[in-house]
Short mmCIF file of C-alpha atoms and ligand atoms in Angstrom, two decimals:
data_model
loop_
_atom_site.label_atom_id
_atom_site.label_comp_id
_atom_site.label_asym_id
_atom_site.label_seq_id
_atom_site.Cartn_x
_atom_site.Cartn_y
_atom_site.Cartn_z
CA MET A 7 0.00 0.00 0.00
CA LEU A 8 1.34 3.42 -0.94
CA GLY A 9 1.02 6.23 1.59
CA ASN A 10 -0.72 6.12 4.93
CA ILE A 11 -3.50 3.57 5.35
CA GLY A 12 -5.91 6.13 6.80
CA ASP A 13 -5.09 8.83 4.20
CA GLU A 14 -8.41 10.21 2.97
CA ASN A 15 -7.09 11.27 -0.44
CA LEU A 16 -5.85 7.80 -1.06
CA LEU A 17 -9.09 6.23 0.20
CA ASN A 18 -11.08 8.59 -1.91
CA GLN A 19 -9.22 7.42 -4.99
CA ILE A 20 -9.88 3.81 -4.07
CA VAL A 21 -13.61 3.99 -3.34
CA GLY A 22 -14.14 6.11 -6.46
CA LYS A 23 -13.43 2.99 -8.50
CA ASN A 24 -16.04 0.36 -9.10
CA LEU A 25 -15.09 -1.88 -6.21
CA GLU A 26 -16.50 -5.15 -4.91
CA SER A 27 -14.22 -5.82 -1.97
CA VAL A 28 -11.45 -4.07 -0.07
CA PHE A 29 -8.79 -5.80 2.03
CA ILE A 30 -7.27 -3.72 4.80
CA VAL A 31 -4.26 -5.63 5.99
CA SER A 32 -1.70 -3.13 7.34
CA SER A 33 -0.36 -3.61 10.86
CA ASP A 34 -1.52 -0.11 11.87
CA PHE A 35 -4.75 -0.68 13.82
CA ASN A 36 -5.79 2.96 13.99
CA GLY A 37 -5.05 3.47 10.32
CA ASN A 38 -7.04 0.34 9.46
CA LYS A 39 -9.94 1.55 11.60
CA LYS A 40 -9.91 4.95 9.88
CA ALA A 41 -9.90 3.28 6.48
CA LEU A 42 -12.80 1.03 7.49
CA ASP A 43 -14.83 3.98 8.79
CA TYR A 44 -14.20 5.91 5.62
CA ILE A 45 -15.23 3.04 3.34
CA SER A 46 -18.30 2.15 5.44
CA LYS A 47 -19.44 5.76 5.21
CA ASN A 48 -18.60 6.49 1.57
CA ALA A 49 -19.05 3.11 -0.09
CA PRO A 50 -21.42 1.09 2.10
CA ASN A 51 -21.90 -1.66 -0.51
CA VAL A 52 -18.24 -2.55 -0.72
CA HIS A 53 -17.28 -5.64 1.26
CA VAL A 54 -14.46 -5.01 3.68
CA VAL A 55 -12.01 -7.56 5.02
CA VAL A 56 -9.78 -6.29 7.85
CA ARG A 57 -6.78 -7.78 9.54
CA VAL A 58 -6.35 -7.37 13.32
CA LYS A 59 -3.99 -8.62 16.04
CA ASP A 60 -6.34 -9.74 18.80
CA TYR A 61 -9.95 -10.44 19.73
CA LYS A 62 -10.46 -7.01 21.25
CA GLN A 63 -9.50 -5.41 17.95
CA LYS A 64 -11.68 -7.94 16.14
CA GLU A 65 -14.73 -6.90 18.16
CA GLU A 66 -14.01 -3.28 17.51
CA MET A 67 -13.69 -3.77 13.77
CA GLU A 68 -16.86 -5.86 13.63
CA ALA A 69 -18.72 -3.17 15.53
CA ALA A 70 -17.43 -0.64 13.02
CA GLY A 71 -19.00 -2.66 10.19
CA ALA A 72 -16.24 -4.90 8.82
CA ASP A 73 -17.68 -7.82 6.87
CA LEU A 74 -14.86 -10.18 7.73
CA VAL A 75 -12.14 -9.77 10.36
CA VAL A 76 -9.10 -12.04 10.22
CA LEU A 77 -6.65 -12.72 12.99
CA PRO A 78 -3.41 -13.76 11.30
CA SER A 79 -1.61 -14.30 14.61
CA ASN A 80 -3.90 -17.20 15.45
CA LEU A 81 -3.77 -18.81 12.06
CA PRO A 82 -1.13 -20.03 9.70
CA HIS A 83 -0.97 -17.78 6.62
CA LYS A 84 -2.60 -20.43 4.47
CA SER A 85 -5.74 -20.30 6.61
CA VAL A 86 -5.98 -16.54 6.30
CA ALA A 87 -5.70 -16.86 2.56
CA SER A 88 -8.33 -19.59 2.45
CA ALA A 89 -10.66 -17.65 4.77
CA ILE A 90 -10.37 -14.70 2.41
CA ILE A 91 -10.90 -16.87 -0.66
CA GLN A 92 -13.95 -18.44 0.96
CA TYR A 93 -15.26 -15.01 1.72
CA ILE A 94 -14.86 -13.85 -1.88
CA GLU A 95 -16.53 -17.07 -3.05
CA ARG A 96 -19.40 -16.32 -0.77
CA ILE A 97 -19.78 -12.78 -2.09
CA LYS A 98 -19.82 -14.11 -5.65
CA SER A 99 -22.30 -16.80 -4.77
CA VAL A 100 -24.69 -14.38 -3.05
CA LYS A 101 -24.44 -11.99 -5.99
CA LEU A 102 -25.29 -14.77 -8.45
CA ALA A 103 -28.27 -15.81 -6.34
CA HIS A 104 -29.53 -12.24 -6.27
CA SER A 105 -29.21 -11.88 -10.02
CA LEU A 106 -31.29 -15.05 -10.44
CA LYS A 107 -33.88 -13.67 -8.05
CA LYS A 108 -33.95 -10.38 -9.92
CA ILE A 109 -34.63 -12.06 -13.25
CA ILE A 110 -37.43 -14.12 -11.75
CA SER A 111 -39.00 -11.15 -10.01
CA SER A 112 -39.32 -9.44 -13.39
CA VAL A 113 -41.72 -12.18 -14.54
CA GLU A 114 -45.45 -11.66 -14.12
CA ASP A 115 -47.21 -13.96 -11.70
CA GLY A 116 -47.93 -17.32 -13.32
CA LYS A 117 -45.75 -16.67 -16.34
CA LEU A 118 -42.69 -18.64 -15.38
CA ALA A 119 -42.32 -22.15 -16.82
CA ILE A 120 -39.84 -24.50 -15.18
CA ILE A 121 -38.95 -27.24 -17.64
CA LEU A 122 -37.33 -30.47 -16.44
CA HIS A 123 -35.65 -33.06 -18.63
CA ASN A 124 -37.81 -35.88 -19.97
CA SER A 125 -38.71 -38.59 -17.46
CA PRO A 126 -37.24 -36.48 -14.66
CA ASP A 127 -35.22 -37.99 -11.83
CA PRO A 128 -35.25 -36.82 -8.20
CA ASP A 129 -32.41 -34.37 -8.83
CA ALA A 130 -34.34 -32.65 -11.62
CA ILE A 131 -37.63 -32.71 -9.72
CA SER A 132 -36.23 -31.35 -6.46
CA SER A 133 -34.26 -28.69 -8.33
CA GLY A 134 -37.42 -27.60 -10.13
CA MET A 135 -39.20 -27.41 -6.76
CA ALA A 136 -36.39 -25.23 -5.40
CA LEU A 137 -36.65 -22.81 -8.31
CA LYS A 138 -40.41 -22.71 -7.80
CA GLU A 139 -39.77 -21.79 -4.16
CA ILE A 140 -37.41 -18.98 -5.17
CA ALA A 141 -40.12 -17.70 -7.52
CA ASN A 142 -42.70 -17.96 -4.72
CA SER A 143 -40.45 -15.84 -2.51
CA VAL A 144 -40.86 -12.94 -4.94
CA GLY A 145 -44.58 -13.54 -5.47
CA VAL A 146 -44.25 -15.31 -8.83
CA ARG A 147 -46.23 -18.52 -9.14
CA SER A 148 -44.78 -20.97 -11.65
CA ARG A 149 -45.40 -24.38 -13.18
CA ILE A 150 -43.02 -27.31 -13.28
CA LEU A 151 -43.42 -29.12 -16.59
CA TYR A 152 -41.97 -32.30 -18.03
CA ARG A 153 -42.65 -34.98 -20.58
CA GLY A 154 -42.24 -38.72 -20.24
CA LYS A 155 -42.70 -40.87 -17.17
CA ILE A 156 -41.59 -40.77 -13.58
CA GLY A 157 -39.98 -44.18 -13.84
CA HIS A 158 -38.45 -46.13 -11.04
CA HIS A 159 -40.42 -47.26 -8.09
CA GLU A 160 -38.40 -45.08 -5.72
CA ASN A 161 -39.08 -42.03 -7.89
CA LYS A 162 -42.81 -42.66 -7.83
CA ALA A 163 -42.68 -43.02 -4.06
CA PHE A 164 -40.66 -39.81 -3.95
CA VAL A 165 -43.31 -37.84 -5.84
CA ASN A 166 -46.20 -39.38 -3.91
CA LEU A 167 -44.79 -39.19 -0.41
CA LEU A 168 -43.65 -35.60 -0.81
CA ASP A 169 -46.87 -34.54 -2.53
CA ILE A 170 -44.97 -32.99 -5.39
CA GLU A 171 -46.96 -31.04 -7.97
CA LEU A 172 -45.75 -31.57 -11.50
CA ASP A 173 -47.46 -31.30 -14.85
CA GLN A 174 -46.87 -33.95 -17.43
CA SER A 175 -47.31 -31.50 -20.22
CA GLU A 176 -48.05 -32.92 -23.64
CA GLU A 177 -49.21 -29.60 -25.02
CA PHE A 178 -46.74 -26.86 -24.29
CA ASN A 179 -46.95 -23.45 -25.85
CA PRO A 180 -43.95 -21.21 -25.14
CA ALA A 181 -46.11 -18.18 -25.89
CA ASP A 182 -48.09 -18.86 -22.69
CA TYR A 183 -45.03 -17.88 -20.63
CA LYS A 184 -42.89 -14.80 -20.20
CA LYS A 185 -39.79 -16.64 -19.10
CA ILE A 186 -38.65 -20.23 -19.41
CA ALA A 187 -36.20 -21.97 -17.11
CA LEU A 188 -34.48 -25.20 -18.11
CA ILE A 189 -33.42 -27.37 -15.20
CA GLU A 190 -30.99 -30.31 -15.43
CA CYS A 191 -30.59 -29.88 -19.17
CA SER A 192 -29.33 -26.97 -21.19
CA VAL A 193 -30.45 -27.10 -24.80
CA PRO A 194 -34.07 -26.62 -25.89
CA GLY A 195 -35.37 -29.70 -27.65
CA VAL A 196 -32.62 -31.99 -26.35
CA ASN A 197 -34.19 -34.38 -23.86
CA ASN A 198 -36.94 -31.91 -22.94
CA LEU A 199 -40.35 -30.90 -24.22
CA LEU A 200 -39.26 -27.55 -25.69
CA PRO A 201 -39.32 -27.03 -29.44
CA PRO A 202 -35.64 -26.69 -30.52
CA ASP A 203 -35.91 -23.01 -31.43
CA THR A 204 -37.46 -21.91 -28.13
CA LYS A 205 -35.92 -18.84 -26.54
CA ILE A 206 -34.93 -19.75 -23.00
CA ASP A 207 -34.10 -17.42 -20.13
CA ILE A 208 -32.63 -19.46 -17.32
CA VAL A 209 -30.44 -22.57 -17.44
CA ILE A 210 -29.28 -24.38 -14.32
CA ASP A 211 -27.54 -27.71 -14.77
CA HIS A 212 -24.58 -29.81 -13.73
CA HIS A 213 -24.07 -31.74 -16.95
CA GLN A 214 -21.13 -30.86 -19.17
CA ALA A 215 -22.18 -28.43 -21.88
CA ASP A 216 -20.69 -25.97 -24.31
CA VAL A 217 -21.68 -22.76 -22.54
CA LYS A 218 -21.00 -20.66 -25.60
CA ASP A 219 -23.77 -22.48 -27.46
CA ILE A 220 -26.32 -21.71 -24.79
CA TYR A 221 -28.30 -18.55 -25.26
CA ALA A 222 -30.01 -17.45 -22.09
CA GLU A 223 -30.01 -14.45 -19.83
CA PHE A 224 -28.92 -16.56 -16.88
CA VAL A 225 -26.69 -19.60 -17.33
CA ASP A 226 -25.30 -21.54 -14.39
CA ILE A 227 -23.71 -24.83 -15.42
CA ARG A 228 -21.33 -26.42 -12.94
CA SER A 229 -20.19 -29.77 -14.21
CA ASN A 230 -17.90 -30.36 -11.23
CA ILE A 231 -20.88 -30.65 -8.91
CA GLY A 232 -22.63 -33.95 -8.20
CA ALA A 233 -26.22 -32.73 -8.34
CA THR A 234 -28.22 -29.75 -9.52
CA ALA A 235 -29.98 -30.00 -6.14
CA THR A 236 -26.68 -28.90 -4.56
CA ILE A 237 -26.61 -25.77 -6.72
CA MET A 238 -30.25 -25.03 -5.86
CA THR A 239 -29.63 -25.55 -2.14
CA LYS A 240 -26.88 -22.93 -2.32
CA TYR A 241 -29.26 -20.47 -3.99
CA LEU A 242 -31.84 -20.96 -1.25
CA GLN A 243 -29.14 -20.50 1.40
CA ASP A 244 -27.71 -17.39 -0.22
CA LEU A 245 -31.15 -15.87 -0.65
CA GLU A 246 -31.97 -16.77 2.96
CA ILE A 247 -35.16 -18.52 1.90
CA PRO A 248 -36.23 -20.96 4.64
CA ILE A 249 -36.32 -24.52 3.27
CA LYS A 250 -39.46 -26.40 4.22
CA THR A 251 -39.28 -30.03 5.27
CA GLU A 252 -40.62 -31.43 1.99
CA LEU A 253 -38.21 -29.41 -0.11
CA ALA A 254 -35.24 -30.24 2.13
CA THR A 255 -36.14 -33.94 1.94
CA ALA A 256 -36.51 -33.76 -1.84
CA LEU A 257 -33.20 -31.94 -2.37
CA LEU A 258 -31.37 -34.29 -0.04
CA TYR A 259 -32.75 -37.30 -1.92
CA GLY A 260 -31.80 -35.62 -5.22
CA ILE A 261 -28.19 -35.26 -4.06
CA LYS A 262 -28.10 -38.79 -2.66
CA THR A 263 -29.38 -40.43 -5.82
CA ASP A 264 -27.29 -38.37 -8.24
CA THR A 265 -24.08 -39.02 -6.31
CA ASP A 266 -25.06 -42.63 -5.64
CA ASP A 267 -24.83 -41.98 -1.90
CA TYR A 268 -21.68 -39.86 -2.28
CA ARG A 269 -19.80 -42.56 -4.16
CA ARG A 270 -19.90 -40.85 -7.57
CA ASN A 271 -18.90 -37.34 -8.79
CA THR A 272 -19.13 -35.95 -5.31
CA ASP A 273 -17.83 -32.42 -4.78
CA PRO A 274 -17.29 -30.81 -1.36
CA ALA A 275 -20.23 -28.56 -2.32
CA ASP A 276 -22.49 -31.64 -2.33
CA LEU A 277 -21.38 -32.44 1.21
CA ASN A 278 -21.92 -28.84 2.34
CA ALA A 279 -25.43 -28.86 0.90
CA THR A 280 -26.09 -32.20 2.61
CA GLU A 281 -24.88 -30.83 5.93
CA TYR A 282 -27.30 -27.94 5.55
CA LEU A 283 -30.28 -30.04 4.44
CA TYR A 284 -29.81 -32.99 6.78
CA PRO A 285 -31.34 -31.44 9.92
CA LEU A 286 -34.19 -29.94 7.87
CA ALA A 287 -35.25 -33.14 6.11
CA ASN A 288 -37.78 -35.74 7.19
CA HIS A 289 -35.74 -38.93 7.53
CA ASP A 290 -38.75 -41.13 8.06
CA ILE A 291 -40.09 -40.14 4.64
CA LEU A 292 -36.63 -40.44 3.14
CA ASN A 293 -36.42 -43.97 4.46
CA ARG A 294 -39.82 -44.83 2.97
CA ILE A 295 -38.76 -43.38 -0.40
CA GLU A 296 -35.58 -45.42 -0.39
CA ASN A 297 -37.39 -48.60 0.61
CA PRO A 298 -40.78 -48.36 -1.08
CA SER A 299 -43.30 -51.13 -0.65
CA ARG A 300 -43.45 -53.42 -3.65
CA SER A 301 -46.48 -53.97 -5.84
CA THR A 302 -47.86 -57.49 -6.30
CA GLU A 303 -46.62 -57.55 -9.88
CA GLU A 304 -43.11 -56.71 -8.76
CA ILE A 305 -43.14 -59.51 -6.24
CA ASP A 306 -44.52 -61.90 -8.89
CA ILE A 307 -41.83 -60.90 -11.36
CA LEU A 308 -39.14 -61.28 -8.74
CA GLY A 309 -40.58 -64.73 -7.97
CA ASP A 310 -40.51 -65.68 -11.66
CA ALA A 311 -36.99 -64.34 -12.03
CA ILE A 312 -35.86 -66.53 -9.14
CA LYS A 313 -37.77 -69.59 -10.33
CA ASN A 314 -36.71 -69.36 -13.99
CA ARG A 315 -33.07 -68.55 -13.34
CA GLU A 316 -30.35 -70.22 -15.34
CA ILE A 317 -26.88 -69.96 -13.98
CA LYS A 318 -23.82 -70.09 -16.23
CA GLY A 319 -20.71 -69.68 -14.14
CA SER A 320 -21.17 -66.39 -12.35
CA TYR A 321 -23.92 -65.18 -14.71
CA LEU A 322 -27.56 -65.44 -13.89
CA ILE A 323 -30.00 -65.22 -16.79
CA SER A 324 -33.74 -65.29 -16.27
CA ASN A 325 -36.80 -64.90 -18.42
CA VAL A 326 -39.88 -63.74 -16.55
CA GLY A 327 -42.34 -63.86 -19.46
CA THR A 328 -45.00 -61.21 -19.92
CA ILE A 329 -44.70 -58.03 -17.91
CA ARG A 330 -46.56 -54.76 -17.56
CA ASN A 331 -44.10 -52.88 -15.41
CA ARG A 332 -40.59 -52.89 -16.83
CA ASP A 333 -39.12 -51.33 -13.67
CA ALA A 334 -39.74 -54.68 -12.05
CA LEU A 335 -37.09 -56.19 -14.31
CA ALA A 336 -34.48 -53.75 -13.06
CA GLN A 337 -35.46 -54.50 -9.48
CA ALA A 338 -35.19 -58.25 -10.08
CA ALA A 339 -31.79 -57.75 -11.77
CA ASP A 340 -30.61 -55.73 -8.75
CA TYR A 341 -31.97 -58.19 -6.24
CA LEU A 342 -30.51 -61.31 -7.83
CA LEU A 343 -27.07 -59.72 -7.98
CA ASN A 344 -26.97 -60.35 -4.23
CA LEU A 345 -27.03 -64.10 -4.78
CA GLU A 346 -23.86 -65.83 -3.68
CA GLY A 347 -21.42 -66.45 -6.54
CA ILE A 348 -23.33 -64.27 -8.98
CA THR A 349 -21.59 -61.24 -10.48
CA THR A 350 -23.80 -60.53 -13.49
CA THR A 351 -27.56 -60.72 -13.92
CA VAL A 352 -29.65 -60.34 -17.07
CA ILE A 353 -33.44 -60.45 -16.81
CA PHE A 354 -35.75 -60.66 -19.84
CA GLY A 355 -39.39 -59.74 -20.09
CA LEU A 356 -41.96 -59.33 -22.81
CA SER A 357 -44.67 -56.75 -23.43
CA GLU A 358 -47.08 -56.40 -26.36
CA ASP A 359 -44.55 -54.62 -28.51
CA TYR A 360 -41.15 -55.00 -26.95
CA ILE A 361 -38.66 -57.36 -25.45
CA TYR A 362 -37.24 -55.63 -22.39
CA ILE A 363 -33.91 -56.55 -20.88
CA SER A 364 -32.28 -55.37 -17.72
CA GLY A 365 -28.69 -56.16 -16.83
CA ARG A 366 -26.46 -55.64 -13.81
CA SER A 367 -22.84 -56.53 -13.24
CA ARG A 368 -20.21 -56.16 -10.57
CA ASP A 369 -17.66 -58.15 -12.54
CA ASP A 370 -14.82 -55.75 -13.44
CA ARG A 371 -14.17 -57.58 -16.69
CA ILE A 372 -17.67 -56.93 -17.95
CA ASN A 373 -19.11 -53.69 -19.20
CA ILE A 374 -22.73 -54.75 -19.25
CA GLY A 375 -23.77 -51.57 -21.12
CA LYS A 376 -21.35 -52.43 -23.91
CA VAL A 377 -22.44 -56.08 -23.95
CA MET A 378 -26.04 -54.98 -24.51
CA GLN A 379 -25.09 -52.42 -27.14
CA ASP A 380 -22.99 -54.95 -29.02
CA ALA A 381 -25.85 -57.39 -28.90
CA PHE A 382 -28.69 -55.06 -29.90
CA GLY A 383 -27.23 -51.83 -31.25
CA GLU A 384 -26.75 -48.46 -29.62
CA ASP A 385 -30.23 -47.29 -30.52
CA LYS A 386 -31.85 -50.11 -28.57
CA ALA A 387 -29.56 -50.47 -25.57
CA GLY A 388 -27.94 -48.12 -23.12
CA GLY A 389 -26.19 -48.01 -19.80
CA HIS A 390 -22.73 -48.26 -18.35
CA ALA A 391 -20.32 -50.81 -16.94
CA LYS A 392 -22.52 -51.86 -14.02
CA LEU A 393 -26.05 -51.24 -15.19
CA ALA A 394 -27.81 -51.49 -18.53
CA GLY A 395 -31.14 -51.89 -20.23
CA ALA A 396 -32.40 -52.65 -23.71
CA GLN A 397 -35.72 -52.55 -25.48
CA ILE A 398 -36.15 -54.39 -28.73
CA PRO A 399 -39.24 -53.61 -30.75
CA LEU A 400 -41.08 -56.70 -31.87
CA GLY A 401 -42.30 -54.85 -34.94
CA LEU A 402 -43.95 -57.25 -37.37
CA PHE A 403 -43.81 -60.06 -34.89
CA SER A 404 -45.77 -58.31 -32.19
CA GLY A 405 -49.01 -60.02 -33.14
CA THR A 406 -47.62 -63.51 -33.49
CA LYS A 407 -47.18 -66.30 -31.04
CA ASP A 408 -43.52 -66.37 -31.90
CA LYS A 409 -42.63 -64.04 -29.08
CA GLN A 410 -41.09 -66.80 -26.98
CA THR A 411 -38.86 -67.74 -29.91
CA LEU A 412 -37.78 -64.13 -30.25
CA LEU A 413 -37.12 -63.95 -26.55
CA LYS A 414 -34.97 -67.07 -26.81
CA LEU A 415 -32.99 -65.48 -29.67
CA ALA A 416 -32.47 -62.30 -27.67
CA GLU A 417 -31.32 -64.34 -24.72
CA GLU A 418 -28.84 -66.26 -26.85
CA ALA A 419 -27.45 -63.02 -28.29
CA VAL A 420 -26.73 -61.67 -24.81
CA VAL A 421 -25.30 -64.91 -23.47
CA LYS A 422 -23.04 -65.28 -26.50
CA ARG A 423 -21.63 -61.78 -25.99
CA LEU A 424 -21.20 -62.27 -22.28
CA LEU A 425 -19.31 -65.48 -22.82
CA SER A 426 -17.12 -63.98 -25.53
CA VAL A 427 -16.09 -61.09 -23.24
CA VAL A 428 -14.74 -63.45 -20.62
CA GLY A 429 -14.32 -66.46 -22.91
CA ILE A 430 -10.69 -67.06 -22.03
CA GLN A 431 -11.36 -67.18 -18.33
CA GLN A 432 -14.28 -69.54 -18.89
CA GLU A 433 -12.17 -72.01 -20.88
CA SER A 434 -9.19 -72.00 -18.58
CA GLY A 435 -11.36 -72.00 -15.47
MN1 MN B 2 -28.58 -34.52 -11.94
#
């Protein structure tokens, strides 16, 4: 610092600039105090960080309006630096939250559409709820819209138990809304109900995206973070909006599912959000969402999967026949993976028009997603190393009685691929 810390001419030059934060770190307490008083009086919106020597000085500086007072004598220098960095992060984060709030408050009541990705998961749903709550806080009612189905059993329980209001909108007209927010996806028309040329206003997501290709007034994409629910929790915190039990429970479940209970893509921010939400959430409901009661059909399918199982080495293959609820296949595939000696499960089922297949593996040699894609093509199968699904249209055959033959062929295709992946081990073992 040039000149005396308390020099008014110097301070005047500094606060004249467009400042966000000022750090007053000289060892001259009185000079620091003078500088703080001057800035508080002449530039009240500037954030001031002041360094002091002891707690008495700390109290004095806080009373004089310092935003953050650091005591270097008590801390190694690294901690001072990180406290200051954290403080700047916090200022940035609060600013961002306020700019989001400002955009939303410019919308007329009822004219904000919150669009989730197709067949939304708990992260998307809870994040949409959080945005709705932010809108509510400025008197703007909004609608959460999506297309597709709320799939898995747990997700249905999630929506039911938390009484979540969502609209499965088949007919969406962008002209009915003043502003459109896209949650958990970033491009109109890609995995959401928006027509591709829709003008969007707000994007909040944690999936990798080319930000320069996204045209919106407000874009917040943080691909390092495990769940959009974490980003939304931070907004609620920064805007000091109280989080009701249902919302806290929903956001917590969103973070838990997206990070696979903190085993996948987990950022410290996800843990901070969890720490904040945990005491606010209803853990009884959370427990019921995570362990939903099973429908009769699911129990029947699980029974069939167990009864019809064929075991080849460490693979379990089972055909459960006709199904109505394809989620039950995934549940059976999950459940049977717990069987001793089994590392891979593939369960087949049949509907009017499709053969459905669900696969699970904890064998490191097998990428079950790739096995399914190799067997049926990338357009019919998807997934990753541990979890995969496929749906094969029966097309012309859907009316015939040949379904069982087709099912047998599909089964052979999967088994052949599975065996070829680990063929060497099979022969030598
Ligand atoms: Mn997500």
